[in-house]
Coordinates of C-alpha atoms and ligand atoms in Angstrom, one line a residue:
X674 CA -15.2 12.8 19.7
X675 CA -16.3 10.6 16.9
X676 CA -15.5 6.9 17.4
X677 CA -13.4 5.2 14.3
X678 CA -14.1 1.5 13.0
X679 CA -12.3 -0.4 12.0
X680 CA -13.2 -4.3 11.2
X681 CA -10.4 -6.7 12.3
X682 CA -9.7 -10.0 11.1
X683 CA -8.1 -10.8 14.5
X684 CA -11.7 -10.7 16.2
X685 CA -13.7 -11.1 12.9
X686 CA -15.3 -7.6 14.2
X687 CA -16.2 -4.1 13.6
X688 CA -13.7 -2.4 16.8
X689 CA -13.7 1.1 18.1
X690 CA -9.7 2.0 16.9
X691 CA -8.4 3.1 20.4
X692 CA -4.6 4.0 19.5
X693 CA -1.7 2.9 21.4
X694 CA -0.4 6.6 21.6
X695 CA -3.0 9.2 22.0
X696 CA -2.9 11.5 18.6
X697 CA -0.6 8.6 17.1
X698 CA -1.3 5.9 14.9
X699 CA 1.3 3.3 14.2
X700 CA 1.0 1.3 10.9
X701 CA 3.0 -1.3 8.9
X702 CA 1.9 -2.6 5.5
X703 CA 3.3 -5.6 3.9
X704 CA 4.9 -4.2 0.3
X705 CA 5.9 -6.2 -3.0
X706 CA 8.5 -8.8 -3.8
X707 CA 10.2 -6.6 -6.0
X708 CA 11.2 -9.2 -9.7
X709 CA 9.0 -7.2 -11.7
X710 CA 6.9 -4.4 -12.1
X711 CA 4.0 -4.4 -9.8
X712 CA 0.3 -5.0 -11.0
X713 CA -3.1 -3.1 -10.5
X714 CA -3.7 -6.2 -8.0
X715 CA -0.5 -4.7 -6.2
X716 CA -1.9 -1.4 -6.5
X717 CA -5.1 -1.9 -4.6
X718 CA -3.3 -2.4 -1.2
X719 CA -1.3 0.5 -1.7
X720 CA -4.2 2.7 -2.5
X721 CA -6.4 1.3 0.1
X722 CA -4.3 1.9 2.6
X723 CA -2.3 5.4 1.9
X724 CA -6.2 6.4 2.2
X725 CA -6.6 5.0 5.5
X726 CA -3.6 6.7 6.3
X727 CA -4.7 10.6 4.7
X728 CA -8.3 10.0 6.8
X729 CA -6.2 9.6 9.9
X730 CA -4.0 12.5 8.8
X731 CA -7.3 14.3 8.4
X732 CA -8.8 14.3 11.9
X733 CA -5.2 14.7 13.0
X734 CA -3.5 12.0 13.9
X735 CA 0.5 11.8 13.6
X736 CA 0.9 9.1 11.5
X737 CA 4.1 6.6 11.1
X738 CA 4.0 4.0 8.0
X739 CA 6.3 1.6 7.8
X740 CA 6.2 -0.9 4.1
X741 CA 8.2 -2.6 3.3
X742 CA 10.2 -4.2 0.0
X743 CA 10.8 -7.8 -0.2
X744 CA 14.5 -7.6 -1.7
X745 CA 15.6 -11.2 -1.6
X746 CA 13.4 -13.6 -2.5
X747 CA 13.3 -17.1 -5.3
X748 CA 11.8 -15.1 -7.8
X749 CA 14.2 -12.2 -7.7
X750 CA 17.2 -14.7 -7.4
X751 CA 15.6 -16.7 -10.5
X752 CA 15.7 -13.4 -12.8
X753 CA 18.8 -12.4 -11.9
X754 CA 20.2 -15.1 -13.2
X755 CA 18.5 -15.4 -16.1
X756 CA 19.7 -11.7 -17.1
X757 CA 23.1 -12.8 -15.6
X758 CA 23.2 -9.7 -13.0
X759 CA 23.6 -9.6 -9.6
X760 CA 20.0 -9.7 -7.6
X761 CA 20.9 -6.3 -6.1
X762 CA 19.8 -5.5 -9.7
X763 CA 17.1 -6.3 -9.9
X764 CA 15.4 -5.5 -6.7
X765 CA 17.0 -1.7 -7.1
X766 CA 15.7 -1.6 -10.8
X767 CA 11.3 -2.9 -9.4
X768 CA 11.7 -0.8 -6.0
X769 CA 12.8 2.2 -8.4
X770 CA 9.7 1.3 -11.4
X771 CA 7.6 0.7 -8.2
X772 CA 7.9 3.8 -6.5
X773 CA 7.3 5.9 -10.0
X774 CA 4.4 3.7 -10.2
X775 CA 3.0 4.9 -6.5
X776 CA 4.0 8.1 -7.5
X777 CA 2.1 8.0 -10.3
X778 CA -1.5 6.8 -8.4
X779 CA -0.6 9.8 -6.0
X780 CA 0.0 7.2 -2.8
X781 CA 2.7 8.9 -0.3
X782 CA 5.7 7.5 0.2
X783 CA 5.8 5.7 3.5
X784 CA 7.7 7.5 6.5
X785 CA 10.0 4.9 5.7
X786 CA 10.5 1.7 2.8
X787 CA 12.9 -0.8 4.6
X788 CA 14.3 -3.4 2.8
X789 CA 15.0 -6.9 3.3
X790 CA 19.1 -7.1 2.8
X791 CA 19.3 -4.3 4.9
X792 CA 18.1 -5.2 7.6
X793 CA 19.5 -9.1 8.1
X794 CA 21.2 -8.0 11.3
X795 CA 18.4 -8.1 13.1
X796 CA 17.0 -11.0 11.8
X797 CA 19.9 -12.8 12.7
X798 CA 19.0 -11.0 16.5
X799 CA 15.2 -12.0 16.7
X800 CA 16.4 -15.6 14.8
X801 CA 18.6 -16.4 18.2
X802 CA 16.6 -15.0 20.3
X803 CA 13.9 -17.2 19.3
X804 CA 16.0 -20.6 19.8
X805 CA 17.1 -19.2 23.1
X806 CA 13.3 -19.1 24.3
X807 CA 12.5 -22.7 22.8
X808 CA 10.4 -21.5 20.2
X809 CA 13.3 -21.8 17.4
X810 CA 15.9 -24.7 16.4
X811 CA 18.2 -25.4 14.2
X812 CA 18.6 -28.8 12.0
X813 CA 21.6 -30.0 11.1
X814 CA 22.0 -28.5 7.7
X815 CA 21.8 -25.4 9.6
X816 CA 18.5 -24.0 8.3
X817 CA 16.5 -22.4 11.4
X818 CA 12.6 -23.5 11.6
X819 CA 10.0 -22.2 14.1
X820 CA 8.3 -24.2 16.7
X821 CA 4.8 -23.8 15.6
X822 CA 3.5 -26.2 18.5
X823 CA 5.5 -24.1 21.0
X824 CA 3.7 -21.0 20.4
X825 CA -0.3 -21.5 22.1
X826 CA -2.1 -18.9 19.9
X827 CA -1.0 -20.0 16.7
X828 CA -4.0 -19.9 14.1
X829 CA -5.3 -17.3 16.1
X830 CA -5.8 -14.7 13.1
X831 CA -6.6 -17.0 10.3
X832 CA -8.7 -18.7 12.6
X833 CA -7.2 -22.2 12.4
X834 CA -6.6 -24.7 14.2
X835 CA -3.8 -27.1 14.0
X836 CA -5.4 -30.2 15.1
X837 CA -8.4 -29.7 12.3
X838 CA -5.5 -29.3 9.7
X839 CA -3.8 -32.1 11.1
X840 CA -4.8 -34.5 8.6
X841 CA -3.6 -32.3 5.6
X842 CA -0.1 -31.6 7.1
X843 CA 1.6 -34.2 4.9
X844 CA 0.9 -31.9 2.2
X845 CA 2.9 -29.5 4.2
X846 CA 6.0 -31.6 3.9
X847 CA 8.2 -30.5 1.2
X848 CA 11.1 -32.8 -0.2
X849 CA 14.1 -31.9 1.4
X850 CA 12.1 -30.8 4.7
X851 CA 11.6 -34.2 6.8
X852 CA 14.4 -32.5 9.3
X853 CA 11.4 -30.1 10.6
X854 CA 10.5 -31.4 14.0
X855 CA 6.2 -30.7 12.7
X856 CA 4.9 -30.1 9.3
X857 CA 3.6 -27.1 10.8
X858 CA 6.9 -25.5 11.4
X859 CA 8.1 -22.7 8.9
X860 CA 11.6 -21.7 7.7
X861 CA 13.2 -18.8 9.6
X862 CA 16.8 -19.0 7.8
X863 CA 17.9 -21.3 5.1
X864 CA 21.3 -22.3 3.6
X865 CA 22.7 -20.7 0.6
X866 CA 22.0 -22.9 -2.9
X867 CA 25.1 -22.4 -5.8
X868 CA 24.9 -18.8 -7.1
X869 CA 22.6 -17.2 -4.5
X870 CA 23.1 -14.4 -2.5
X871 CA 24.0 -15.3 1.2
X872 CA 25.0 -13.5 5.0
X873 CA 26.9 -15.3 7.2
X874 CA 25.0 -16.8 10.3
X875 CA 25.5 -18.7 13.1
X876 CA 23.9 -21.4 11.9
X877 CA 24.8 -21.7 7.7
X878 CA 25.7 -19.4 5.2
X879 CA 22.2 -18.7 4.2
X880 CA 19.6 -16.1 3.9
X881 CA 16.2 -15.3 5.8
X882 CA 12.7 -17.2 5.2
X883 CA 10.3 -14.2 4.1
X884 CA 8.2 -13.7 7.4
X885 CA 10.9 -12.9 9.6
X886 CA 11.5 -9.5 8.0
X887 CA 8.0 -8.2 8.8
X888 CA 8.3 -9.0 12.5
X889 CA 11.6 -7.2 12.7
X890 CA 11.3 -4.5 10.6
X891 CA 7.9 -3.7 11.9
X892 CA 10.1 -3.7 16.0
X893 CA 12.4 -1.6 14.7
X894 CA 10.8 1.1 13.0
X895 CA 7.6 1.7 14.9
X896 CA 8.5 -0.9 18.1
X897 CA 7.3 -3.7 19.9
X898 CA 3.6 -2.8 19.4
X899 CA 1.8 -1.5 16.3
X900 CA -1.4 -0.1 15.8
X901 CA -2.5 -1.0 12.5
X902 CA -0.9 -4.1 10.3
X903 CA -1.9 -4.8 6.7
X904 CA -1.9 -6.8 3.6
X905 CA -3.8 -8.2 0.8
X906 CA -6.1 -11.1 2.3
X907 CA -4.0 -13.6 1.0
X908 CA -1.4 -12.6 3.4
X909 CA -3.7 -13.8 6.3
X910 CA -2.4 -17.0 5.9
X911 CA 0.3 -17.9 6.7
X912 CA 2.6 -14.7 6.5
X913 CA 0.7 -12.7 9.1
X914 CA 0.1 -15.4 11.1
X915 CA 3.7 -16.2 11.4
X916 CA 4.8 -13.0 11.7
X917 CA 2.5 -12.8 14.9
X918 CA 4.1 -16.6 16.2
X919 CA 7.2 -14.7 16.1
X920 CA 6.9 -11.3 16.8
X921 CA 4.7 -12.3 20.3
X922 CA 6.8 -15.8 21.1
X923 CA 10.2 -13.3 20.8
X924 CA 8.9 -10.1 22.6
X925 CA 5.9 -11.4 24.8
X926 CA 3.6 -8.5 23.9
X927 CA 0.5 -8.4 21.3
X928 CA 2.2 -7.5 18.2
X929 CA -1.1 -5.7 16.2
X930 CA -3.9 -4.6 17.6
X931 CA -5.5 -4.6 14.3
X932 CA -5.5 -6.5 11.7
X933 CA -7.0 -5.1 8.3
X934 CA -7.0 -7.0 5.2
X935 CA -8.1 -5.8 1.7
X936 CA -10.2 -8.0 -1.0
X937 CA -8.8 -9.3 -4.2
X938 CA -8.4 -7.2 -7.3
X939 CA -10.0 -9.6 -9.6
X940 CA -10.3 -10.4 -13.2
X941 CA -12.9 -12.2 -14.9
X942 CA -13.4 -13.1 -10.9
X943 CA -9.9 -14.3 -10.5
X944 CA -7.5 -13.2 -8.2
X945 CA -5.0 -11.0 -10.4
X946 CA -1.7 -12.4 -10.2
X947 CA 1.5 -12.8 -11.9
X948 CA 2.0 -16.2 -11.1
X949 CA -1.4 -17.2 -12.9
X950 CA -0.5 -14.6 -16.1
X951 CA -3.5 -12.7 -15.9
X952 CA -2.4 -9.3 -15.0
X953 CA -2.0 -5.7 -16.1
X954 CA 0.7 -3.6 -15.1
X955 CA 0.2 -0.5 -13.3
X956 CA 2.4 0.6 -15.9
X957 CA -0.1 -0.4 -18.8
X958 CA -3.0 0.9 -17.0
X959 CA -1.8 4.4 -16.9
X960 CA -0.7 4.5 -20.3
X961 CA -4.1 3.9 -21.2
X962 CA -6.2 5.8 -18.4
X963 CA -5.3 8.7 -16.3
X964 CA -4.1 7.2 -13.0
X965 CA -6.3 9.1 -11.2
X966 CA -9.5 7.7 -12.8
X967 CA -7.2 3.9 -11.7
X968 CA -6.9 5.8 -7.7
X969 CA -11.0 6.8 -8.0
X970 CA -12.0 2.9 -9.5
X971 CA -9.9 1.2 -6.5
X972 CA -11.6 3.5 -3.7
X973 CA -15.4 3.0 -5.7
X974 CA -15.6 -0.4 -3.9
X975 CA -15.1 -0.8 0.1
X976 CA -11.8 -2.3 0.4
X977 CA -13.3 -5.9 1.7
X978 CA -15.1 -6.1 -1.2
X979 CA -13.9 -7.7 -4.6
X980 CA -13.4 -5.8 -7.0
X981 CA -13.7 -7.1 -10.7
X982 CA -11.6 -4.9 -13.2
X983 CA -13.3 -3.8 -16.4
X984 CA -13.3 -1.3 -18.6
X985 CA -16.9 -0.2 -18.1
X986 CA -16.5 0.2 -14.3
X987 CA -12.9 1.9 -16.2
X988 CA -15.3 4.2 -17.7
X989 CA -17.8 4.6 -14.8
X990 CA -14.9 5.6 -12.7
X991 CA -13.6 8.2 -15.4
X992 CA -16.9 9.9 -15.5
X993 CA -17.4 10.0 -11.5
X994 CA -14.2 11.8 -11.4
X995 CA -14.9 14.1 -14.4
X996 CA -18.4 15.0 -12.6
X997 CA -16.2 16.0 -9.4
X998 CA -13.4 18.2 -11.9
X999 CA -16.3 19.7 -13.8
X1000 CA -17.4 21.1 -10.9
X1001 CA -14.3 22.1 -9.6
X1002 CA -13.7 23.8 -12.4
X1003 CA -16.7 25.5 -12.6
X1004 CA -16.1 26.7 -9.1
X1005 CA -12.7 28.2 -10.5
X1006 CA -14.2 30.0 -12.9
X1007 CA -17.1 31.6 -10.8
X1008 CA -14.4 32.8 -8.2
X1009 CA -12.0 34.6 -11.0
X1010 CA -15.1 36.1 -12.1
X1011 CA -16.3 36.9 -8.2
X1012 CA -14.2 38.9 -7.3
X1013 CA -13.4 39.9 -3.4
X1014 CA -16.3 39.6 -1.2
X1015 CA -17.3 38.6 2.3
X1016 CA -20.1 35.4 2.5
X1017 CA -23.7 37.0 3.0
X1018 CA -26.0 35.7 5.8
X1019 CA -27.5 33.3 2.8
X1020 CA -24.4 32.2 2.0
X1021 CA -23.3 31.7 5.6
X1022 CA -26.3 29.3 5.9
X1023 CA -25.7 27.5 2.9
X1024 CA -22.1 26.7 3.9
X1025 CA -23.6 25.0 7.1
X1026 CA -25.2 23.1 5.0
X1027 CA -22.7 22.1 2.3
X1028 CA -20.6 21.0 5.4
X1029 CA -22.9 18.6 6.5
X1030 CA -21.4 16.3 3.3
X1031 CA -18.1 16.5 5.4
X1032 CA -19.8 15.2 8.0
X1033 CA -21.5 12.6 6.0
X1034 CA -18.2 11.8 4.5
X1035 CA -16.1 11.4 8.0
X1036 CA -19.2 9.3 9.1
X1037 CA -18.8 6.6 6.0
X1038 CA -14.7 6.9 6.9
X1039 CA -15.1 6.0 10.4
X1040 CA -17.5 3.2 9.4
X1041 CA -14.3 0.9 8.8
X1042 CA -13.3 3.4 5.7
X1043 CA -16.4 3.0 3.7
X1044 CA -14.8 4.8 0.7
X1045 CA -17.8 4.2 -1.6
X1046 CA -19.9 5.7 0.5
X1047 CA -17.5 8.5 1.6
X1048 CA -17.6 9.5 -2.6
X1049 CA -20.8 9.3 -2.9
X1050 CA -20.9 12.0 0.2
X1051 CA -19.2 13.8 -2.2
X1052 CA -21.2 13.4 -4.8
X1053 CA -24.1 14.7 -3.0
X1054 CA -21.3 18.1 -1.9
X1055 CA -20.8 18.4 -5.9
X1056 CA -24.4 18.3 -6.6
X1057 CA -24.8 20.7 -4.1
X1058 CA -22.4 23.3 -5.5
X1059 CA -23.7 22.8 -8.9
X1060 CA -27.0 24.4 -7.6
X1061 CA -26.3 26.6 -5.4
X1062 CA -23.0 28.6 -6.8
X1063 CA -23.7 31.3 -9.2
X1064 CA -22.3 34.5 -10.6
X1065 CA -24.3 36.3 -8.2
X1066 CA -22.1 34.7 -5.1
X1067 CA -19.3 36.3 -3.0
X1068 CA -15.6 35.0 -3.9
X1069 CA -15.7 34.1 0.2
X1070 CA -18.5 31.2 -0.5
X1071 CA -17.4 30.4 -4.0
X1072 CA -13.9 29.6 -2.1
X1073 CA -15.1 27.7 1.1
X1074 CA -17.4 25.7 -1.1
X1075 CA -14.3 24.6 -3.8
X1076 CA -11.8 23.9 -0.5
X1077 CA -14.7 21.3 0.7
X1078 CA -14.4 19.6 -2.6
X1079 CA -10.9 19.7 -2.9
X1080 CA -10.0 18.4 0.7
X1081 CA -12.5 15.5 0.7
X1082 CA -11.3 14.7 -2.3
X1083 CA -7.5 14.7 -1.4
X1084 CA -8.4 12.6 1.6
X1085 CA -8.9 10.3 -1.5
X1086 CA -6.2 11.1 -2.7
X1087 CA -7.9 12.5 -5.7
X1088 CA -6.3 15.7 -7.8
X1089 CA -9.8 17.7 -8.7
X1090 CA -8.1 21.0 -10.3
X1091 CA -6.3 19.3 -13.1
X1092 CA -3.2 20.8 -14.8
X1093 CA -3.7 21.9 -17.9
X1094 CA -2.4 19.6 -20.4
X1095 CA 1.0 20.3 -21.8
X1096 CA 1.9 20.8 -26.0
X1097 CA 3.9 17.8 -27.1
X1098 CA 7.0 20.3 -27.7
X1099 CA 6.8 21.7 -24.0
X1100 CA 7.3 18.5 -23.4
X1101 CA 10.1 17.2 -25.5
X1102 CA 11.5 20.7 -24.7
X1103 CA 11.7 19.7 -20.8
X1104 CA 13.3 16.3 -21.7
X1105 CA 15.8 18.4 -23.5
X1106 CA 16.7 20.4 -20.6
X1107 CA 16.5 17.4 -18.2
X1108 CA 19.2 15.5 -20.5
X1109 CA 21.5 18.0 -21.0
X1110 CA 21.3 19.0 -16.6
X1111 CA 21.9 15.6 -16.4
X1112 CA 24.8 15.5 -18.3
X1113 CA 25.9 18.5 -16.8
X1114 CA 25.6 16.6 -12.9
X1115 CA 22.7 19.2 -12.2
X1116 CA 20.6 16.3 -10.6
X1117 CA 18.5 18.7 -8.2
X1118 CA 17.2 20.0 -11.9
X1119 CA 17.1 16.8 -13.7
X1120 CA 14.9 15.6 -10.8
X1121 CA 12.7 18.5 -10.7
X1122 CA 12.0 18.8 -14.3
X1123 CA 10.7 14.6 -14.2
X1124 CA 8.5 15.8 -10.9
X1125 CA 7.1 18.3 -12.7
X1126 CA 6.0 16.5 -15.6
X1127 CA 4.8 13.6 -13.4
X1128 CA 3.1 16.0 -11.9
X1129 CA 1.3 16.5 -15.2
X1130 CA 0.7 12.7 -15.4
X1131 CA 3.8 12.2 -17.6
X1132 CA 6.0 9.4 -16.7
X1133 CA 9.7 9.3 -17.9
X1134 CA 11.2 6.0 -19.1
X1135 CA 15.3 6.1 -19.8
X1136 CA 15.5 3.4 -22.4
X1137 CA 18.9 2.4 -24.2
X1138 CA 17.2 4.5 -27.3
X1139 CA 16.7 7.4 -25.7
X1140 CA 14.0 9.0 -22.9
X1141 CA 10.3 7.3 -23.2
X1142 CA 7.5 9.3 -21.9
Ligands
AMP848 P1 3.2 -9.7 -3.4 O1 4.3 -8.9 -4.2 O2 2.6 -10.8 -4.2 O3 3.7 -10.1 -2.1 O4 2.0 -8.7 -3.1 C1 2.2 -7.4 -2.5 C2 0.8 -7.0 -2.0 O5 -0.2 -7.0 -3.0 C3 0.3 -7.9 -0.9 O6 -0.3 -7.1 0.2 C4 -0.7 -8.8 -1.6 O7 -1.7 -9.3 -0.7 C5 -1.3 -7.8 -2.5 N1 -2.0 -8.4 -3.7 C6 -1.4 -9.2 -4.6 N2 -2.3 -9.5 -5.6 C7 -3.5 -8.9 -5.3 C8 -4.8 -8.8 -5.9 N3 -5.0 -9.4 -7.0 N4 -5.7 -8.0 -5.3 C9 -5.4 -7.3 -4.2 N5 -4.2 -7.4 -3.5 C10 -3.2 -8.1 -4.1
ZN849 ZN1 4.9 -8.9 5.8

């Protein structure tokens, strides 16, 4: 069988991908701190990665990903109180906005979303069990710190060392934090401030530092060893690399086996961010282009590229996918018109030969999932079709020709038969109905009525004036 790349940052190398389990690929993907709703920067990893996740689907791997939400955090405790609610409401409103917005850009939900507060239990288990093994301690205002020094490999992903940082660790040093034995070491628990949420612990009333809950959640739900972990590159350092110190110092085994990191989502060459202001909202995006054209624009780059967001490469995107619909389309047409009909020996030859651009396509995948090249494999497929389908053809080669489009393109995770579009009273009709099942406790139809117009690229708002779409 063909041999998968995949570059990891571990070993700063291009690595055949030899899975733990044979036909298995187990995969955890750091998600969003969840204060607000996400941003196309956001977006990127969650594209990038639910397409790693279809190409493994589509040479048939069983695959189990875990992401998580971030669900108690500064940020989220900070808006809370500003709108004087509990944080719970908060992080349940941006998980809710965030999964209508992955819904939206047609990622999958993962096999499972685990969430921070739910999981504190553990934390509390791996927390003790690192200070039991020396690697862990706890100061006397009870907040828990990891023994950086007392775990060998630190630095080993980011590829730092601590003795060249050593002269910049006084800028590690935070007020409040001369109890840490080493600037180096990071906060696994901390104690509860005035009006923040806190779990009970041996140690303080408190809650967890954020790396701990990857290292946990990541045991529990796919075990002690992972395939694939992920993140945006600025997780390298230092949440990955503490998530290894504690994932390896508390269960002695290699905790990833690869580590794959995507490039920044830039603007004007800056990292998008919402600290820095310059951001757009998924949500904005889509209200302006069709969030396929956003899904196509992400996967145009390789995903350890940058990738600078404008509206030309906007428009460049819209028209590469519009190229592979036409088509579609066109192909659509031909087969209402074809009729039944078996494939001549013509035909049959010309099929082998439109499925060498599947082959060209797995070839760019398992080159470390060199999407761009993958499309433009595609590209060459739709080209193809547009010369060589005709009224003349059997429905049997019009077919086999429009299924090759449409499942490279869903390895994508790209819709090429679009729906037609719906009359703005079909519309408001549907919200109608969905109000008034709502009202009536019929949720199963409320639910299915907003799938189906999402499915039309129509996203429902509930606003305290009424239903947005
Ligand atoms: P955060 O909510 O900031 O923890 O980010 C959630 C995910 O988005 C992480 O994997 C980040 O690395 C990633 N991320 C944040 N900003 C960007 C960006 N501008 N480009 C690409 N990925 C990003
Ligand atoms: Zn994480």
């Amino acid at each position: 069988p063909v041999k998968m790349k995949i570059y990891n940052t571990l070993t700063k190398r291009k690595e055949e991908f030899v899975p733990i389990t044979p036909g298995e690929v187990k995969m955890y993907v750091c998600g969003p701190t969840v204060y607000n709703l996400i941003h196309i920067g956001n977006a990127r990893p969650m594209i990038v990665f639910d397409t790693v996740r279809r190409y493994f689907e589509h040479k048939g791997y069983k695959v189990n990903y875990v992401s998580n939400f971030t669900d108690v955090d500064d940020k989220i405790i900070k808006k809370a109180i500003e709108e004087g609610v509990d944080s719970t409401v908060i992080s349940e409103r941006y998980i809710a906005e965030c999964k209508k917005d992955m819904e939206s850009l047609n990622v999958k939900p993962a096999t499972t979303h685990p969430q921070a507060t739910q999981e504190i239990c553990g934390m509390l288990d791996m927390i003790q069990e690192l200070i039991d093994k020396g690697h862990a301690y706890a100061a006397e205002d009870g907040t828990v710190y990891f023994r950086v020094r007392s775990f060998k490999e630190y630095g080993k992903l980011s590829h730092k060392n601590l003795d060249d940082l050593e002269g910049g660790k006084r800028s590690l040093l935070v007020s409040g934090e001369d109890q840490k034995e080493d600037p180096f070491d990071f906060v696994l628990w901390k104690p509860k401030k005035d009006g923040e949420p806190y779990w009970e612990s041996p140690w303080c009333k408190g809650r967890p530092g954020w790396h701990i809950e990857c290292s946990v959640m990541s045991k529990k739900y796919l075990g002690e060893e992972i395939d694939i972990h992920a993140g945006g590159e600025d997780l390298v350092f230092p949440h990955h690399e503490n998530e290894i110190a504690q994932s390896e110092a508390a269960n002695g085994k290699t905790f990833a086996r690869y580590w794959m990191h995507n490039a920044f989502l830039n603007i004007d060459n800056k990292k998008m961010s919402k600290s820095a202001g310059n951001f757009f909202t998924v949500r904005d995006i889509v209200a302006k282009y069709d969030p396929q054209v956003v899904r196509f624009f992400m996967l145009s780059a390789h995903y350890r590229s940058p990738l600078n967001f404008s509206d030309e490469l906007m428009e460049a995107a819209k028209n590469g996918l519009d190229r592979i619909r036409t088509a579609a389309a066109n192909l659509n047409f031909l087969l209402e018109k074809a009729g039944a009909g078996e494939a001549t020996e013509e035909e049959k030859k010309l099929l082998k030969e439109a499925a060498g651009y599947a082959v060209k396509f797995d070839e760019a995948m398992d080159d470390d999932f060199n999407t761009a090249d993958a499309i433009a494999a595609i590209f060459e497929l739709v080209k193809f079709a547009n010369t060589n389908a005709g009224a003349d053809n059997s429905a049997a080669y019009i077919k086999a020709l429009l299924e090759e489009i449409k499942e490279l393109a869903d390895v994508c995770g790209l819709i090429v038969e679009k729906k037609e579009e719906m009359l703005d009273e079909d519309v408001e009709a549907l919200i109608a109905e969905r109000q008034a099942a709502r009202k009536a406790k019929n949720f199963a139809r409320a639910d299915e009525i907003r799938d189906e117009l999402l499915e039309r690229g129509i996203i429902l708002e509930d606003t305290r004036e009424g239903v947005k779409w």
